[in-house]
Short mmCIF file of C-alpha atoms in Angstrom, two decimals:
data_model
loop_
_atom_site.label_atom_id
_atom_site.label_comp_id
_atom_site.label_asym_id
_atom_site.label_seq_id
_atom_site.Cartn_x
_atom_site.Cartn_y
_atom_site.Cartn_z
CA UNK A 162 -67.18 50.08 33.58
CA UNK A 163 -65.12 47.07 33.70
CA UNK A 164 -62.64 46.23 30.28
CA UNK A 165 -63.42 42.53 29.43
CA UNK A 166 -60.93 42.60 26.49
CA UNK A 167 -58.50 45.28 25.25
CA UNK A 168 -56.18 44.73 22.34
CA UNK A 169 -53.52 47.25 21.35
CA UNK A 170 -51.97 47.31 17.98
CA UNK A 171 -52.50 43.48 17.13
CA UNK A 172 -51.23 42.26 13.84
CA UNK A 173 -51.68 38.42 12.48
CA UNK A 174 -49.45 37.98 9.30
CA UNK A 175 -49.47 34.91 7.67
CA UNK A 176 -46.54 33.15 5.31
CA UNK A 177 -42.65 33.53 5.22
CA UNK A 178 -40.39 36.41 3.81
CA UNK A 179 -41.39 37.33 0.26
CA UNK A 180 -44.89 35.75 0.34
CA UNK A 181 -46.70 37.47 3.72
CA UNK A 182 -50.45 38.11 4.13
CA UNK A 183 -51.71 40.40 6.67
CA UNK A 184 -54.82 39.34 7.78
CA UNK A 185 -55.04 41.95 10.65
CA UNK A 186 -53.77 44.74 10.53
CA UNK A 187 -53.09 47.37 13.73
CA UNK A 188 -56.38 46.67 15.70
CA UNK A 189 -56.97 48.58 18.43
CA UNK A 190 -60.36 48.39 20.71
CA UNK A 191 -62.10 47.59 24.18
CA UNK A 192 -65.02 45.12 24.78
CA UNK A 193 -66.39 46.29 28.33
CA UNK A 194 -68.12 43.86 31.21
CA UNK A 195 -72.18 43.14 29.61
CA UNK A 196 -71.24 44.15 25.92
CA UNK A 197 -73.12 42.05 23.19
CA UNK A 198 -71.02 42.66 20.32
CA UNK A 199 -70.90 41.78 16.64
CA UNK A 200 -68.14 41.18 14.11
CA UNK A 201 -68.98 42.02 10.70
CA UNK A 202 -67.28 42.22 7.08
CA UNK A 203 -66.98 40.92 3.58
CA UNK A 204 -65.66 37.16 2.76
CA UNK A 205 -61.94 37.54 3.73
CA UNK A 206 -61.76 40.47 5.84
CA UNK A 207 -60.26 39.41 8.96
CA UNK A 208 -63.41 38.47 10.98
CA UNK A 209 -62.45 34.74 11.92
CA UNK A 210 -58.52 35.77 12.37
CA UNK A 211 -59.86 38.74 14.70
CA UNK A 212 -62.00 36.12 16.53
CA UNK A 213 -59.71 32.98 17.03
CA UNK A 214 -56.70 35.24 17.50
CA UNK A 215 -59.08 36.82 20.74
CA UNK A 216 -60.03 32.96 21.65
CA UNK A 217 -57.19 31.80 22.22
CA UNK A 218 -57.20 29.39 19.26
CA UNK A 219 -54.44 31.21 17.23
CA UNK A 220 -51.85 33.21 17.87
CA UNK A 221 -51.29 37.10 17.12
CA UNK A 222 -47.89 38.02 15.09
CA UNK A 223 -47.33 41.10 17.03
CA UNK A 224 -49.63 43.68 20.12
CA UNK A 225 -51.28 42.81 23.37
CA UNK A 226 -54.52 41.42 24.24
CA UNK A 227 -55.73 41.63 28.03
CA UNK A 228 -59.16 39.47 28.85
CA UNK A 229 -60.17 39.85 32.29
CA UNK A 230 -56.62 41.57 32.95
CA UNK A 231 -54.48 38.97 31.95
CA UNK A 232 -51.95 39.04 29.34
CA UNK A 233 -52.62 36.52 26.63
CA UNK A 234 -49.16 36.63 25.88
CA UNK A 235 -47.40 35.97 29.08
CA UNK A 236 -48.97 32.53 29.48
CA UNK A 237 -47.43 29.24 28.75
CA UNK A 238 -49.59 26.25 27.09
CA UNK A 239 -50.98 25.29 30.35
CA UNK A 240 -51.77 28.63 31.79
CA UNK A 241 -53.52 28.82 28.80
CA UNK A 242 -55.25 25.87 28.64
CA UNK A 243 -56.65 26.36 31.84
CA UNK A 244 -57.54 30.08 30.97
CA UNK A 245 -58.94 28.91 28.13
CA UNK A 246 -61.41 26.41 29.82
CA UNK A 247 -62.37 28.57 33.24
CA UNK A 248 -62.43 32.12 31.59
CA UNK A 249 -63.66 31.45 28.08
CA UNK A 250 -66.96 30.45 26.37
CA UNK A 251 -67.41 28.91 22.82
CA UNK A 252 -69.97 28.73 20.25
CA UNK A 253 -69.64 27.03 17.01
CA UNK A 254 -71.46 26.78 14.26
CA UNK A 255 -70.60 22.86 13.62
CA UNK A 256 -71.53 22.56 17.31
CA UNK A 257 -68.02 20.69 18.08
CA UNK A 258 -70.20 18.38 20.58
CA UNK A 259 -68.35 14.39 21.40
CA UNK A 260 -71.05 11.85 19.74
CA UNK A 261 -70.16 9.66 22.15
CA UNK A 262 -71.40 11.57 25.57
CA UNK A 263 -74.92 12.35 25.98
CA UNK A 264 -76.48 16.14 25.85
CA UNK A 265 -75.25 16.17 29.90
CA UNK A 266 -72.28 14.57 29.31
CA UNK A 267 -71.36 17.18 26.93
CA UNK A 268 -72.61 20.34 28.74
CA UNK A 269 -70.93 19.72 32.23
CA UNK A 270 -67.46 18.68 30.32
CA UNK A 271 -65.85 21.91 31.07
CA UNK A 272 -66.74 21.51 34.94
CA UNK A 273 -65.29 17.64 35.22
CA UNK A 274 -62.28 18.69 33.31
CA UNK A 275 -61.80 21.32 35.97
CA UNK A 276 -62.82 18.66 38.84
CA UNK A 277 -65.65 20.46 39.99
CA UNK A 278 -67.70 18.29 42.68
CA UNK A 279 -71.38 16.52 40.98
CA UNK A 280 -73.36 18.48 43.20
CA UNK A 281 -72.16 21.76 41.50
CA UNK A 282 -71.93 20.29 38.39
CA UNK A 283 -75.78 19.36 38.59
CA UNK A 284 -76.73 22.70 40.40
CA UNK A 285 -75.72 24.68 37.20
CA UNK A 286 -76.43 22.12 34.19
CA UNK A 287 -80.10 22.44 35.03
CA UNK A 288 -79.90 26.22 35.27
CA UNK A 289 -78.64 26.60 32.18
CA UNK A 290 -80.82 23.73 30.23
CA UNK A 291 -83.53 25.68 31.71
CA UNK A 292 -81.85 28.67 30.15
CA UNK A 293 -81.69 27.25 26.55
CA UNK A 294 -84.62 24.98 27.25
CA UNK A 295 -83.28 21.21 26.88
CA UNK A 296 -84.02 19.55 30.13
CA UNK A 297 -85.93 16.99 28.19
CA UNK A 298 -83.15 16.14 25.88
CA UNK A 299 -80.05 15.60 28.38
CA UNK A 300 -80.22 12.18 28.52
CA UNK A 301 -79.75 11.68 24.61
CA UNK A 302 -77.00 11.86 21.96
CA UNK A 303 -76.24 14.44 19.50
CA UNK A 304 -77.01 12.05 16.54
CA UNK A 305 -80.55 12.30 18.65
CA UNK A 306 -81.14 15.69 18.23
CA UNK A 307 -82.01 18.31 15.83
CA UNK A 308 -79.78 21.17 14.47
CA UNK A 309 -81.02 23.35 17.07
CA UNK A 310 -80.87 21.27 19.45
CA UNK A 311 -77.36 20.94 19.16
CA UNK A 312 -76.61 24.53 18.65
CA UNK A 313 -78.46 24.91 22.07
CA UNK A 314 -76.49 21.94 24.28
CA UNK A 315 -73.31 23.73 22.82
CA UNK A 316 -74.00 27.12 24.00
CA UNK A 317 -75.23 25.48 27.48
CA UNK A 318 -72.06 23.73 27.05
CA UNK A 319 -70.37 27.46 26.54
CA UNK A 320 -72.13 28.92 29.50
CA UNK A 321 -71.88 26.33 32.08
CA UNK A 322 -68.32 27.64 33.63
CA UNK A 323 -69.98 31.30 34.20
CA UNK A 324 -66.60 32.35 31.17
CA UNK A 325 -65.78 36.00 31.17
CA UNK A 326 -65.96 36.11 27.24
CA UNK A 327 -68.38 33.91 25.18
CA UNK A 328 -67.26 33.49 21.66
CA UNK A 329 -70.01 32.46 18.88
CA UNK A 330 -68.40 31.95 14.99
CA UNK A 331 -71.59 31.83 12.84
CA UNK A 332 -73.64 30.22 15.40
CA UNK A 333 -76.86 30.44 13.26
CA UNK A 334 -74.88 29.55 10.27
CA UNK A 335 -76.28 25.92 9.77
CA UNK A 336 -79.79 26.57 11.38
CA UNK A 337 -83.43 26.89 9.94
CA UNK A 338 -85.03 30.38 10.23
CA UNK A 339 -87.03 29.24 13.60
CA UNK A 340 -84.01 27.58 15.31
CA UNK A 341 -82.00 30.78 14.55
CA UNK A 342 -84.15 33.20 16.16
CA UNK A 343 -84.47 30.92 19.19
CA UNK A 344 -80.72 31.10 19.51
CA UNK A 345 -80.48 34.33 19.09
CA UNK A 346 -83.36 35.04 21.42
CA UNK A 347 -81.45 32.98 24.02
CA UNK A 348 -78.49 34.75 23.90
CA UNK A 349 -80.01 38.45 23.80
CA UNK A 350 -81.56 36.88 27.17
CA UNK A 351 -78.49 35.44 28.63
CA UNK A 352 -76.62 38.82 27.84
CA UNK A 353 -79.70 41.36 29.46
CA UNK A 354 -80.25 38.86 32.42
CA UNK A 355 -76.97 37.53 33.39
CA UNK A 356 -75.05 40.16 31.99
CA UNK A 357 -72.73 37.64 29.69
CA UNK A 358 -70.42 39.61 27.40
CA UNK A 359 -70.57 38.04 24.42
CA UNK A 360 -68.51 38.18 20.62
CA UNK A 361 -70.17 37.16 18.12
CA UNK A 362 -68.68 36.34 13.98
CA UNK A 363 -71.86 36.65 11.82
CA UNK A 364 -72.27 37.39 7.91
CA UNK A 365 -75.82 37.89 8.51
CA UNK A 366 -77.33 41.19 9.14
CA UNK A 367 -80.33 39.52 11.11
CA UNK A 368 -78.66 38.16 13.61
CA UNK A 369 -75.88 40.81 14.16
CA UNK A 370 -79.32 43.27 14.77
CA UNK A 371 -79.26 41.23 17.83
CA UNK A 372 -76.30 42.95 19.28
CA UNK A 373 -75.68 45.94 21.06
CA UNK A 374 -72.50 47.23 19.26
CA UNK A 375 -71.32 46.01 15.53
CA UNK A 376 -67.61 46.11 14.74
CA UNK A 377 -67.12 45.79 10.80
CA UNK A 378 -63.47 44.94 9.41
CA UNK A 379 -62.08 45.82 6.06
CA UNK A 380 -58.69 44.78 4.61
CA UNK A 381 -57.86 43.31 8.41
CA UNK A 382 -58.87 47.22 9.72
CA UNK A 383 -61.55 48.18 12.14
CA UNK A 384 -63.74 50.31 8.98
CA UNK A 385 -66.01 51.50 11.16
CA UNK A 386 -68.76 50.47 14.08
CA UNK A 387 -72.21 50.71 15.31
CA UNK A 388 -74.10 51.07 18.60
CA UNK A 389 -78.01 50.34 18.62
CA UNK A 390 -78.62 52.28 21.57
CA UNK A 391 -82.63 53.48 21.66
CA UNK A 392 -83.15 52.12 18.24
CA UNK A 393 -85.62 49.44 17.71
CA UNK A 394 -84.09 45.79 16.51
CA UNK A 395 -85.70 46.60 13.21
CA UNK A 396 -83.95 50.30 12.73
CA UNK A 397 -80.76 48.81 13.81
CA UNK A 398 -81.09 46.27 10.92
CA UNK A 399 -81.70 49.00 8.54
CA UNK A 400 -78.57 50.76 9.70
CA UNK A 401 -76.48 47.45 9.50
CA UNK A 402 -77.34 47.48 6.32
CA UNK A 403 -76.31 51.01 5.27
CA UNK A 404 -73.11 50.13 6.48
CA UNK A 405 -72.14 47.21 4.78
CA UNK A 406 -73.28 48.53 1.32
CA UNK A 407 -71.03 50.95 2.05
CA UNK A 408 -68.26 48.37 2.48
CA UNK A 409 -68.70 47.25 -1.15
CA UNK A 410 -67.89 44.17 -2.79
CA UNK A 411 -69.96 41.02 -2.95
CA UNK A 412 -73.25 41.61 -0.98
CA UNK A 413 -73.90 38.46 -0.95
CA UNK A 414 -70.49 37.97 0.58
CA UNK A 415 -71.62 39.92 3.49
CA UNK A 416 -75.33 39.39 3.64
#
C-alpha cells in the first residue's frame, strides 16, 4: 500500500530559552494512499499543531515529514507554494472562501493559479459540484449562501486539483446538525469512491465515527488510536467514546 504521509520523530516547540512549550512531542506515524483518518484530543493537546505542521501552514522544530515522497523540509518557499497548491487539499471550518468571486470563481481558483486551460477547468468544477451538489449555486456569492453551502463550495474548492492529502480543521464546527451530516456524508463518499485520503481535526465524536482510523493526542503524544474496521458507524461511536473518557479532563473539551 502506498505511504501518503510519514513523519518521523517531529517535534514543534514554541517560545525562546527559559520559556519553551512543546506542543508536539516525538510523533511518529504513516497515513497510507485511501485512509480516512481522524485527529482527536482534549482542548490543547496538539491536534491543530499536528495538523498545520502536516499542511504546510507551520513549520516543525525538529523530524521529517514525507507526503507523496517528498521532503517537506528540503523545499524552499516556492517549491512549497506550489506543493502546497497541486498536492494539497484544505478544509476549513470558517470556509476561507474570497467574497468577492462567485461559488465558481472560488472553486476553480486553485486550477487558474496553476494556469490550467478553461476547458479543464470546467470539465472538473462540474464533477465535483455534482459531487457536493451545488451546480445551482455557482453563479452566486458566498454572502448568497448558507453555512453549508459554503462549507460545500470550499471542500469542492479542496478537491478540484485531484490533492494527494485533503486536510479538514473542524469542518462541521460552525454547521447545523443537517448540514453536518451532509458534509460528512460527502466526504465518506469522496473517500470510498475516489479513494481521497483525507485528515481530518474534529472535537466531535460524531463526525470522527465517520472515519476509518482515529488518532488521539495527549500532552503533544500519539495516546493511542482506533480502526473501525467491520464495526458499524454506530459501534465505532461507542468505542470513540470509551477512548476519550479514558483521556480525562474536560469532556466537554473533547466532546
Amino acid at each position: 500500500m502506498e505511504v501518503i504521509l510519514q513523519a518521523q520523530n517531529v517535534c514543534k516547540v514554541y517560545g525562546i530559552k527559559g520559556n519553551l512549550y512543546t506542543a508536539l512531542d516525538n510523533i511518529n506515524l504513516e497515513i497510507e494512499k485511501g485512509a480516512f483518518v481522524g485527529i482527536m484530543g482534549p482542548s490543547g493537546a496538539g491536534k491543530s499543531t499536528l495538523l498545520n505542521v502536516f499542511s504546510t501552514i507551520d513549520q516543525s522544530t525538529s523530524g521529517e515529514i514525507k507526503i507523496s515522497g517528498q521532503e517537506l523540509e528540503t523545499m524552499n518557499e516556492e517549491q512549497m507554494s506550489s506543493f502546497r497548491r497541486d498536492k494539497l487539499g484544505f478544509i476549513f471550518q470558517d470556509y476561507n472562501l474570497l467574497d468577492t468571486l462567485s461559488v465558481r470563481e472560488n472553486i476553480i481558483l486553485p486550477l487558474a493559479l496553476a494556469k490550467h486551460s478553461v476547458y479543464e477547468m470546467e470539465t472538473r468544477l462540474e464533477e465535483v459540484a455534482d459531487t457536493f451538489h451545488i451546480r445551482d449555486i455557482l453563479d452566486k456569492y458566498p454572502n448568497e449562501i448558507s453555512g453549508g453551502q459554503k462549507q460545500r463550495t470550499a471542500a469542492s474548492r479542496a478537491i478540484i486539483a485531484d490533492p494527494s492529502l485533503i486536510f479538514a480543521d473542524e469542518p462541521t464546527g460552525a454547521l447545523d446538525s443537517k448540514s453536518a451530516t451532509d458534509l460528512l456524508e460527502n466526504l465518506k463518499r469522496l473517500h470510498e469512491q475516489k479513494y481521497s485520503t483525507i485528515m481530518m481535526v474534529t472535537h466531535d465524536a460524531y463526525a470522527a465515527s465517520f472515519c476509518k482510523r482515529i488518532l488521539f493526542i495527549k500532552d503533544g503524544t500519539l495516546y493511542t488510536e482506533v480502526y473501525r474496521g467491520a464495526q458499524s458507524r454506530k459501534e465505532f461511536f461507542q468505542k470513540i467514546l470509551d477512548v476519550l473518557s479514558q483521556l480525562g479532563g474536560d469532556i466537554n473539551d473533547i466532546i
